[in-house]
N, C-alpha and C. Protein backbone atom coordinates (compact mmCIF):
# COMPACT_ATOMS: atom_id res chain seq x y z
N UNK A 1 1.20 -8.84 -0.83
CA UNK A 1 2.57 -9.44 0.34
C UNK A 1 2.96 -9.60 0.80
N UNK A 2 4.07 -8.62 1.93
CA UNK A 2 5.52 -8.48 1.90
C UNK A 2 5.91 -9.96 2.46
N UNK A 3 6.90 -11.27 1.81
CA UNK A 3 7.18 -11.80 2.14
C UNK A 3 7.74 -12.24 2.92
N UNK A 4 8.82 -10.34 3.61
CA UNK A 4 9.63 -10.42 4.48
C UNK A 4 9.22 -10.34 5.76
N UNK A 5 8.35 -10.12 5.45
CA UNK A 5 6.93 -9.41 6.20
C UNK A 5 7.60 -8.37 7.04
N UNK A 6 8.43 -7.16 6.64
CA UNK A 6 9.19 -5.72 7.03
C UNK A 6 7.45 -5.08 7.32
N UNK A 7 7.50 -4.04 8.31
CA UNK A 7 6.85 -3.61 8.31
C UNK A 7 6.74 -2.41 7.12
N UNK A 8 6.54 -1.61 6.82
CA UNK A 8 6.91 -0.07 6.01
C UNK A 8 7.35 0.77 7.59
N UNK A 9 6.83 0.59 8.55
CA UNK A 9 6.63 2.00 9.25
C UNK A 9 8.45 1.07 10.12
N UNK A 10 8.74 0.89 9.45
CA UNK A 10 10.30 -0.07 10.26
C UNK A 10 11.06 0.41 9.09
N UNK A 11 11.01 0.71 8.37
CA UNK A 11 11.49 0.67 7.27
C UNK A 11 12.18 1.95 7.04
N UNK A 12 13.05 2.39 6.34
CA UNK A 12 13.81 3.59 6.13
C UNK A 12 13.23 4.18 4.65
N UNK A 13 13.17 5.53 4.17
CA UNK A 13 12.03 5.73 2.99
C UNK A 13 12.92 5.01 2.50
N UNK A 14 13.67 4.30 1.83
CA UNK A 14 14.65 3.98 1.14
C UNK A 14 14.43 2.22 0.89
N UNK A 15 13.43 2.03 2.32
CA UNK A 15 13.09 0.65 2.60
C UNK A 15 11.66 0.98 2.11
N UNK A 16 10.77 1.77 1.82
CA UNK A 16 10.10 2.04 1.44
C UNK A 16 10.36 1.87 0.05
N UNK A 17 11.34 2.79 -1.01
CA UNK A 17 10.95 2.16 -2.21
C UNK A 17 11.42 1.15 -2.60
N UNK A 18 11.86 0.35 -1.59
CA UNK A 18 12.13 -1.39 -2.15
C UNK A 18 10.51 -2.19 -2.25
N UNK A 19 9.56 -1.80 -1.08
CA UNK A 19 8.95 -2.14 -0.50
C UNK A 19 7.62 -1.81 -1.96
N UNK A 20 7.63 -0.77 -2.00
CA UNK A 20 6.74 -0.51 -2.83
C UNK A 20 6.86 -0.92 -4.62
N UNK A 21 8.03 -0.80 -4.86
CA UNK A 21 8.32 -1.68 -5.66
C UNK A 21 7.97 -3.52 -5.49
N UNK A 22 7.80 -4.44 -4.91
CA UNK A 22 8.13 -5.51 -4.92
C UNK A 22 5.97 -5.30 -5.13
N UNK A 23 6.02 -4.14 -4.29
CA UNK A 23 4.56 -4.97 -4.48
C UNK A 23 3.43 -3.81 -5.77
N UNK A 24 4.60 -3.33 -6.00
CA UNK A 24 3.22 -3.06 -7.83
C UNK A 24 4.19 -3.83 -8.32
N UNK A 25 5.29 -4.72 -8.07
CA UNK A 25 5.74 -5.98 -9.29
C UNK A 25 6.02 -7.30 -8.52
N UNK A 26 4.08 -8.20 -8.01
CA UNK A 26 4.16 -9.16 -7.22
C UNK A 26 4.82 -10.52 -8.10
N UNK A 27 4.89 -10.32 -9.07
CA UNK A 27 5.91 -11.35 -9.54
C UNK A 27 7.02 -11.14 -9.40
N UNK A 28 7.61 -10.40 -8.51
CA UNK A 28 8.99 -10.64 -7.40
C UNK A 28 8.76 -10.61 -6.05
N UNK A 29 9.36 -11.02 -5.54
CA UNK A 29 9.69 -11.43 -4.29
C UNK A 29 10.76 -11.17 -3.85
N UNK A 30 11.29 -10.97 -2.29
CA UNK A 30 12.41 -9.84 -1.83
C UNK A 30 13.57 -11.47 -2.16
N UNK A 31 13.24 -12.58 -2.72
CA UNK A 31 14.61 -12.98 -2.52
C UNK A 31 14.82 -13.06 -3.71
N UNK A 32 13.74 -13.38 -5.46
CA UNK A 32 14.11 -12.34 -5.71
C UNK A 32 15.00 -11.79 -6.43
N UNK A 33 14.12 -10.60 -6.48
CA UNK A 33 14.93 -9.15 -6.09
C UNK A 33 16.50 -9.26 -5.09
N UNK A 34 16.57 -9.85 -4.22
CA UNK A 34 17.96 -10.14 -3.25
C UNK A 34 18.78 -10.27 -4.20
N UNK A 35 18.25 -11.92 -5.20
CA UNK A 35 19.20 -12.47 -5.68
C UNK A 35 19.87 -11.37 -7.29
N UNK A 36 18.43 -10.64 -7.75
CA UNK A 36 19.73 -9.54 -8.85
C UNK A 36 20.18 -8.73 -8.49
N UNK A 37 20.63 -8.49 -7.23
CA UNK A 37 21.70 -7.85 -6.82
C UNK A 37 23.09 -7.91 -5.56
N UNK A 38 22.31 -8.90 -5.74
CA UNK A 38 23.67 -10.49 -5.35
C UNK A 38 24.12 -10.11 -3.92
N UNK A 39 23.43 -9.83 -3.73
CA UNK A 39 22.62 -10.25 -2.31
C UNK A 39 21.42 -11.12 -1.08
N UNK A 40 22.65 -11.58 -0.18
CA UNK A 40 21.28 -12.66 0.58
C UNK A 40 19.60 -11.46 1.13
N UNK A 41 18.59 -12.48 0.50
CA UNK A 41 17.56 -12.12 1.44
C UNK A 41 17.49 -11.13 2.25
N UNK A 42 17.82 -11.38 3.64
CA UNK A 42 18.56 -11.33 4.74
C UNK A 42 18.80 -9.59 5.28
N UNK A 43 19.69 -10.12 3.87
CA UNK A 43 20.63 -8.74 3.34
C UNK A 43 19.89 -7.53 3.14
N UNK A 44 19.00 -8.11 2.72
CA UNK A 44 17.87 -6.64 1.57
C UNK A 44 17.48 -6.42 2.69
N UNK A 45 16.75 -6.76 3.53
CA UNK A 45 15.96 -7.06 4.87
C UNK A 45 16.81 -6.10 5.69
N UNK A 46 17.77 -5.89 5.94
CA UNK A 46 18.54 -5.45 6.36
C UNK A 46 18.48 -4.42 6.27
N UNK A 47 18.86 -4.24 5.15
CA UNK A 47 19.22 -3.00 4.26
C UNK A 47 17.95 -1.57 4.53
N UNK A 48 16.82 -2.39 4.41
CA UNK A 48 15.91 -1.35 4.44
C UNK A 48 15.31 -1.32 5.73
N UNK A 49 15.41 -1.89 7.15
CA UNK A 49 15.70 -0.77 7.98
C UNK A 49 15.48 0.19 8.12
N UNK A 50 15.11 1.40 9.47
CA UNK A 50 15.61 2.35 9.62
C UNK A 50 17.25 2.21 10.47
N UNK A 51 17.36 1.30 10.58
CA UNK A 51 19.16 1.71 11.46
C UNK A 51 20.07 1.20 10.69
N UNK A 52 19.52 0.64 9.50
CA UNK A 52 20.82 0.04 8.28
C UNK A 52 20.68 0.89 7.08
N UNK A 53 20.98 1.17 6.00
CA UNK A 53 21.18 1.49 4.45
C UNK A 53 22.06 0.60 4.15
N UNK A 54 22.51 0.43 2.83
CA UNK A 54 23.64 0.01 1.32
C UNK A 54 24.21 0.78 1.48
N UNK A 55 25.16 0.59 1.25
CA UNK A 55 26.49 1.10 0.91
C UNK A 55 25.96 1.16 -0.85
N UNK A 56 27.55 1.75 -0.96
CA UNK A 56 27.30 2.84 -2.30
C UNK A 56 26.42 1.53 -3.78
N UNK A 57 28.15 0.47 -3.71
CA UNK A 57 27.56 -0.70 -5.23
C UNK A 57 26.54 -2.00 -4.82
N UNK A 58 25.77 -1.74 -3.47
CA UNK A 58 24.81 -1.77 -2.95
C UNK A 58 23.55 -1.44 -3.89
N UNK A 59 23.30 0.05 -3.60
CA UNK A 59 22.77 1.15 -3.27
C UNK A 59 22.32 1.31 -5.05
N UNK A 60 23.42 0.98 -6.34
CA UNK A 60 23.42 1.35 -7.19
C UNK A 60 22.81 -0.02 -7.94
N UNK A 61 23.33 -1.06 -7.42
CA UNK A 61 22.51 -2.35 -8.44
C UNK A 61 21.38 -2.46 -8.05
N UNK A 62 20.47 -1.47 -6.81
CA UNK A 62 18.90 -1.58 -6.61
C UNK A 62 18.67 -1.13 -6.52
N UNK A 63 19.28 0.08 -7.14
CA UNK A 63 18.36 1.15 -7.72
C UNK A 63 18.27 0.88 -9.53
N UNK A 64 19.11 0.59 -10.00
CA UNK A 64 18.76 -0.26 -11.30
C UNK A 64 18.38 -1.42 -11.62
N UNK A 65 18.01 -2.21 -10.80
CA UNK A 65 17.10 -3.09 -10.95
C UNK A 65 15.25 -2.85 -10.69
N UNK A 66 14.99 -1.27 -9.36
CA UNK A 66 14.14 -1.57 -9.36
C UNK A 66 13.72 0.16 -10.38
N UNK A 67 14.33 0.58 -10.81
CA UNK A 67 13.77 1.94 -11.78
C UNK A 67 14.09 3.23 -10.96
N UNK A 68 14.97 2.91 -9.80
CA UNK A 68 15.20 4.46 -8.85
C UNK A 68 16.59 5.02 -9.53
N UNK A 69 16.11 6.20 -9.65
CA UNK A 69 17.13 7.19 -9.31
C UNK A 69 18.14 7.33 -8.47
N UNK A 70 19.23 6.83 -8.66
CA UNK A 70 20.82 6.83 -8.04
C UNK A 70 20.83 8.02 -7.23
N UNK A 71 20.64 9.45 -7.80
CA UNK A 71 20.41 10.71 -6.43
C UNK A 71 19.35 10.30 -5.46
N UNK A 72 18.29 10.04 -5.59
CA UNK A 72 17.43 10.24 -4.92
C UNK A 72 17.54 9.17 -4.06
N UNK A 73 18.17 7.82 -4.06
CA UNK A 73 18.84 6.78 -3.37
C UNK A 73 19.58 7.31 -2.37
N UNK A 74 20.54 7.64 -2.65
CA UNK A 74 21.92 8.12 -2.31
C UNK A 74 21.68 9.21 -1.41
N UNK A 75 20.65 10.61 -1.75
CA UNK A 75 19.42 10.81 -1.24
C UNK A 75 19.22 10.55 0.66
N UNK A 76 18.20 9.93 0.39
CA UNK A 76 17.42 9.00 1.27
C UNK A 76 18.30 8.18 1.65
N UNK A 77 19.36 7.46 1.72
CA UNK A 77 20.11 6.36 2.47
C UNK A 77 20.73 8.07 3.71
N UNK A 78 21.31 9.32 3.11
CA UNK A 78 22.27 9.97 3.97
C UNK A 78 20.81 10.80 4.63
N UNK A 79 19.61 10.53 4.13
CA UNK A 79 18.73 11.29 4.89
C UNK A 79 18.77 10.91 6.14
N UNK A 80 18.68 8.90 6.12
CA UNK A 80 17.93 8.36 7.09
C UNK A 80 19.79 8.13 8.08
N UNK A 81 20.85 8.34 7.42
CA UNK A 81 21.66 8.50 8.41
C UNK A 81 21.73 10.10 9.45
N UNK A 82 21.20 10.90 9.09
CA UNK A 82 20.89 12.47 9.38
C UNK A 82 19.87 11.61 10.91
N UNK A 83 18.67 11.27 10.58
CA UNK A 83 17.45 11.29 11.12
C UNK A 83 18.42 9.56 11.99
N UNK A 84 19.08 8.82 11.60
CA UNK A 84 19.45 7.55 12.67
C UNK A 84 19.86 8.70 14.01
N UNK A 85 21.36 9.64 13.46
CA UNK A 85 22.26 10.55 14.95
C UNK A 85 20.86 11.56 15.53
N UNK A 86 20.06 11.99 15.27
CA UNK A 86 18.93 12.76 15.77
C UNK A 86 18.09 11.02 16.43
N UNK A 87 17.75 10.26 16.30
CA UNK A 87 17.82 9.17 17.39
C UNK A 87 18.79 8.93 18.42
N UNK A 88 19.64 9.31 18.18
CA UNK A 88 20.90 8.51 19.36
C UNK A 88 21.27 9.76 19.85
N UNK A 89 20.78 10.94 19.77
CA UNK A 89 20.66 12.52 20.41
C UNK A 89 21.90 12.73 20.07
N UNK A 90 22.65 12.36 18.28
CA UNK A 90 23.52 13.08 17.94
C UNK A 90 23.78 14.37 17.38
N UNK A 91 22.78 15.44 17.13
CA UNK A 91 22.83 16.30 16.55
C UNK A 91 22.35 17.80 17.40
N UNK A 92 23.64 17.94 17.77
CA UNK A 92 24.19 18.87 18.67
C UNK A 92 25.28 19.83 18.46
N UNK A 93 24.78 21.27 18.21
CA UNK A 93 25.67 21.83 18.03
C UNK A 93 26.06 22.38 19.48
N UNK A 94 27.89 22.69 18.87
CA UNK A 94 28.43 22.89 20.37
C UNK A 94 29.92 23.94 19.51
N UNK A 95 29.85 24.87 20.43
CA UNK A 95 31.00 25.91 20.15
C UNK A 95 30.68 26.73 21.21
N UNK A 96 32.39 27.36 21.35
CA UNK A 96 32.34 28.68 21.78
C UNK A 96 31.61 29.99 21.81
N UNK A 97 31.06 30.63 22.05
CA UNK A 97 30.77 32.07 21.86
C UNK A 97 31.16 33.08 23.01
N UNK A 98 31.69 33.99 22.53
CA UNK A 98 31.94 34.67 24.07
C UNK A 98 32.30 33.94 25.41
N UNK A 99 33.16 33.22 25.23
CA UNK A 99 33.49 32.33 26.02
C UNK A 99 33.19 31.30 26.75
N UNK A 100 31.31 30.96 26.34
CA UNK A 100 30.59 31.06 26.86
C UNK A 100 30.62 29.60 26.12
N UNK A 101 30.17 28.06 26.55
CA UNK A 101 30.25 26.90 25.83
C UNK A 101 28.28 26.92 25.17
N UNK A 102 28.63 26.51 24.10
CA UNK A 102 27.13 26.83 23.61
C UNK A 102 26.46 25.62 22.82
N UNK A 103 25.87 24.26 23.47
CA UNK A 103 25.14 23.47 23.21
C UNK A 103 24.35 23.11 22.75
N UNK A 104 23.72 23.45 21.77
CA UNK A 104 22.18 23.33 21.39
C UNK A 104 21.82 22.38 20.60
N UNK A 105 20.37 21.40 21.30
CA UNK A 105 19.83 20.36 20.30
C UNK A 105 19.57 20.86 18.95
N UNK A 106 19.95 20.76 17.51
CA UNK A 106 19.17 20.87 16.39
C UNK A 106 18.58 19.99 15.72
N UNK A 107 17.56 20.80 15.28
CA UNK A 107 15.71 19.98 14.60
C UNK A 107 16.60 18.76 13.71
N UNK A 108 15.79 18.24 13.52
CA UNK A 108 16.39 17.26 12.93
C UNK A 108 16.48 18.01 10.89
N UNK A 109 14.90 18.37 10.97
CA UNK A 109 14.49 18.83 9.51
C UNK A 109 16.04 20.42 9.28
N UNK A 110 16.62 21.49 10.70
CA UNK A 110 17.72 21.70 10.17
C UNK A 110 18.91 21.16 9.29
N UNK A 111 19.06 20.00 9.98
CA UNK A 111 19.93 18.79 9.82
C UNK A 111 19.51 18.50 7.69
N UNK A 112 18.94 18.08 8.06
CA UNK A 112 18.87 17.59 6.54
C UNK A 112 18.52 18.85 5.74
N UNK A 113 18.48 19.43 6.16
CA UNK A 113 18.47 20.95 5.04
C UNK A 113 19.63 21.45 5.03
N UNK A 114 20.99 21.10 5.91
CA UNK A 114 21.92 21.29 6.15
C UNK A 114 22.81 20.42 4.55
N UNK A 115 22.57 18.98 5.22
CA UNK A 115 22.46 18.17 4.64
C UNK A 115 22.48 18.73 2.46
N UNK A 116 21.21 18.78 2.41
CA UNK A 116 21.26 18.95 1.55
C UNK A 116 21.53 19.91 0.77
N UNK A 117 22.19 20.86 1.41
CA UNK A 117 22.54 22.01 1.19
C UNK A 117 23.80 21.68 0.36
N UNK A 118 24.79 21.51 1.37
CA UNK A 118 26.20 20.42 1.20
C UNK A 118 26.20 20.30 -0.04
N UNK A 119 24.91 19.28 0.18
CA UNK A 119 25.59 18.25 -1.85
C UNK A 119 25.30 18.74 -2.24
N UNK A 120 24.45 20.09 -2.85
CA UNK A 120 24.26 21.17 -3.85
C UNK A 120 25.69 21.97 -3.68
N UNK A 121 26.74 22.60 -2.60
CA UNK A 121 27.49 23.14 -3.04
C UNK A 121 28.41 22.22 -3.26
N UNK A 122 28.87 21.09 -2.68
CA UNK A 122 29.53 19.75 -3.52
C UNK A 122 29.59 19.13 -5.09
N UNK A 123 28.07 19.71 -5.12
CA UNK A 123 27.82 19.42 -6.81
C UNK A 123 28.18 20.72 -7.68
N UNK A 124 27.84 21.83 -7.35
CA UNK A 124 28.34 22.46 -7.64
C UNK A 124 29.73 23.66 -8.22
N UNK A 125 30.23 22.55 -7.50
CA UNK A 125 31.84 22.35 -7.31
C UNK A 125 32.79 21.44 -8.04
N UNK A 126 31.92 20.63 -7.97
CA UNK A 126 32.77 19.75 -8.78
C UNK A 126 31.79 19.75 -10.21
N UNK A 127 31.29 20.72 -10.46
CA UNK A 127 30.29 20.51 -12.17
C UNK A 127 31.87 20.62 -12.77
N UNK A 128 32.73 21.21 -13.11
CA UNK A 128 34.02 21.34 -13.83
C UNK A 128 34.25 20.26 -13.96
N UNK A 129 34.93 19.23 -13.07
CA UNK A 129 35.47 18.60 -12.72
C UNK A 129 35.20 16.94 -14.38
N UNK A 130 36.21 17.16 -14.79
CA UNK A 130 35.43 15.52 -15.97
C UNK A 130 34.78 14.85 -15.37
N UNK A 131 34.20 14.09 -16.19
CA UNK A 131 32.75 13.20 -15.78
C UNK A 131 33.54 12.13 -15.55
N UNK A 132 34.85 11.56 -15.95
CA UNK A 132 36.02 10.18 -15.75
C UNK A 132 36.38 10.71 -13.92
N UNK A 133 36.48 11.71 -13.14
CA UNK A 133 36.58 12.38 -12.34
C UNK A 133 36.65 12.40 -11.10
N UNK A 134 34.77 12.77 -11.97
CA UNK A 134 33.47 13.77 -10.95
C UNK A 134 33.18 12.48 -9.92
N UNK A 135 32.69 12.63 -9.25
CA UNK A 135 32.50 11.57 -7.88
C UNK A 135 30.93 10.76 -8.00
N UNK A 136 30.62 9.93 -7.62
CA UNK A 136 28.80 9.78 -7.78
C UNK A 136 28.57 10.28 -6.79
N UNK A 137 27.12 10.59 -7.15
CA UNK A 137 26.15 11.67 -6.59
C UNK A 137 26.01 10.67 -5.06
N UNK A 138 26.23 9.67 -4.55
CA UNK A 138 26.80 9.17 -3.74
C UNK A 138 27.37 9.20 -3.37
N UNK A 139 28.90 9.63 -3.46
CA UNK A 139 30.13 9.86 -3.35
C UNK A 139 29.46 11.11 -2.76
N UNK A 140 29.25 12.37 -2.91
CA UNK A 140 28.80 13.52 -2.62
C UNK A 140 28.23 13.90 -1.58
N UNK A 141 26.96 12.85 -1.51
CA UNK A 141 26.11 12.94 -0.90
C UNK A 141 27.09 11.92 0.61
N UNK A 142 27.43 11.36 0.35
CA UNK A 142 28.49 10.65 1.86
C UNK A 142 29.27 11.93 2.34
N UNK A 143 30.18 12.77 1.22
CA UNK A 143 30.95 13.42 1.85
C UNK A 143 30.25 14.58 2.61
N UNK A 144 28.97 14.64 2.09
CA UNK A 144 28.52 15.97 2.37
C UNK A 144 27.76 15.45 3.74
N UNK A 145 27.51 13.84 3.64
CA UNK A 145 26.98 13.87 5.52
C UNK A 145 28.31 13.93 6.49
N UNK A 146 29.84 13.29 5.66
CA UNK A 146 31.00 13.36 6.84
C UNK A 146 30.59 14.47 7.44
N UNK A 147 30.57 15.77 6.26
CA UNK A 147 31.43 16.90 6.91
C UNK A 147 30.73 16.99 7.64
N UNK A 148 29.02 17.03 7.79
CA UNK A 148 27.55 18.25 8.69
C UNK A 148 27.99 17.02 9.72
N UNK A 149 28.28 15.40 9.71
CA UNK A 149 28.98 15.15 11.32
C UNK A 149 30.02 16.01 11.85
N UNK A 150 31.07 15.74 11.09
CA UNK A 150 32.39 16.57 11.74
C UNK A 150 32.63 17.18 12.16
N UNK A 151 31.63 18.26 11.78
CA UNK A 151 31.66 19.89 11.82
C UNK A 151 30.86 20.53 12.42
N UNK A 152 29.71 20.07 12.24
CA UNK A 152 28.25 21.31 12.70
C UNK A 152 27.43 19.84 13.91
N UNK A 153 27.57 18.62 13.47
CA UNK A 153 26.53 18.19 14.27
C UNK A 153 27.93 17.37 15.64
N UNK A 154 27.77 17.11 16.63
CA UNK A 154 28.49 16.80 17.52
C UNK A 154 27.76 15.82 18.82
N UNK A 155 28.01 14.08 18.55
CA UNK A 155 27.43 13.51 19.41
C UNK A 155 27.91 13.94 20.75
N UNK A 156 27.18 13.71 21.32
CA UNK A 156 27.48 13.75 22.91
C UNK A 156 28.33 13.12 23.14
N UNK A 157 28.25 11.97 23.50
CA UNK A 157 30.08 11.48 23.07
C UNK A 157 31.11 11.93 23.08
N UNK A 158 31.41 12.68 21.56
CA UNK A 158 32.10 13.30 21.09
C UNK A 158 32.61 14.56 20.99
N UNK A 159 31.32 15.85 21.81
CA UNK A 159 31.55 16.78 22.15
C UNK A 159 32.88 17.59 22.98
N UNK A 160 32.77 16.12 23.86
CA UNK A 160 34.21 17.22 24.46
C UNK A 160 35.73 17.02 24.31
N UNK A 161 35.90 15.41 23.28
CA UNK A 161 36.62 14.55 23.19
C UNK A 161 37.58 15.75 21.78
N UNK A 162 36.50 16.49 21.29
CA UNK A 162 37.00 16.60 19.81
C UNK A 162 37.17 18.18 19.72
N UNK A 163 38.47 18.75 19.24
CA UNK A 163 38.35 20.43 18.86
C UNK A 163 38.02 20.12 17.25
N UNK A 164 37.59 21.38 16.55
CA UNK A 164 37.00 21.69 15.40
C UNK A 164 37.41 23.16 15.54
N UNK A 165 36.81 23.35 13.88
CA UNK A 165 36.99 24.98 13.47
C UNK A 165 36.35 25.95 14.16
N UNK A 166 34.65 24.88 15.13
CA UNK A 166 34.29 25.97 15.83
C UNK A 166 34.51 26.33 16.96
N UNK A 167 36.72 25.87 17.53
CA UNK A 167 35.76 26.49 18.53
C UNK A 167 35.59 25.51 20.00
N UNK A 168 35.46 24.46 19.78
CA UNK A 168 34.56 23.77 20.82
C UNK A 168 34.81 23.81 21.44
N UNK A 169 34.92 23.35 22.91
CA UNK A 169 34.45 23.54 24.41
C UNK A 169 36.80 23.46 25.09
N UNK A 170 36.96 22.45 24.14
CA UNK A 170 38.78 22.01 24.14
C UNK A 170 39.15 22.51 23.68
N UNK A 171 38.95 23.76 23.15
CA UNK A 171 39.90 24.40 22.99
C UNK A 171 39.55 25.74 24.29
N UNK A 172 40.59 26.67 24.51
CA UNK A 172 40.91 27.63 25.06
C UNK A 172 41.72 28.57 24.20
């Protein structure tokens, strides 16, 4: 039984991972798990929802407790951010092509593929960086998401406010 009454359909893939852990470990409830990761029960419930997600430190603590791979957790958290952008209508490619303004809705599957491609590129670039200086998997996913959001995906409210290297409509 789900002690916080979270419905799996309301949870992100990360949240579903947490719920699966609780289901597989009935000796642990949501309050106990929250205490182990040093957050409130309500906080743990909140970050399991689709509209939310953990920060890196919380994700790391949860991953350690539930035995999940932090790279997988980082991927799930950042893919959820892309899905949230999609739900807000923010997966738009905006550019000037041959002098004409082009705005196209990007399918969420393409945006997710882009996120993971950027992650792979950053991961490749940082291969030769020493372990002490190398960003964490979560940080690499975060950088990938921020780059994707800033340069390729233009939410409706930002499309006309920012210019970028893709010749947004503001550039003449």
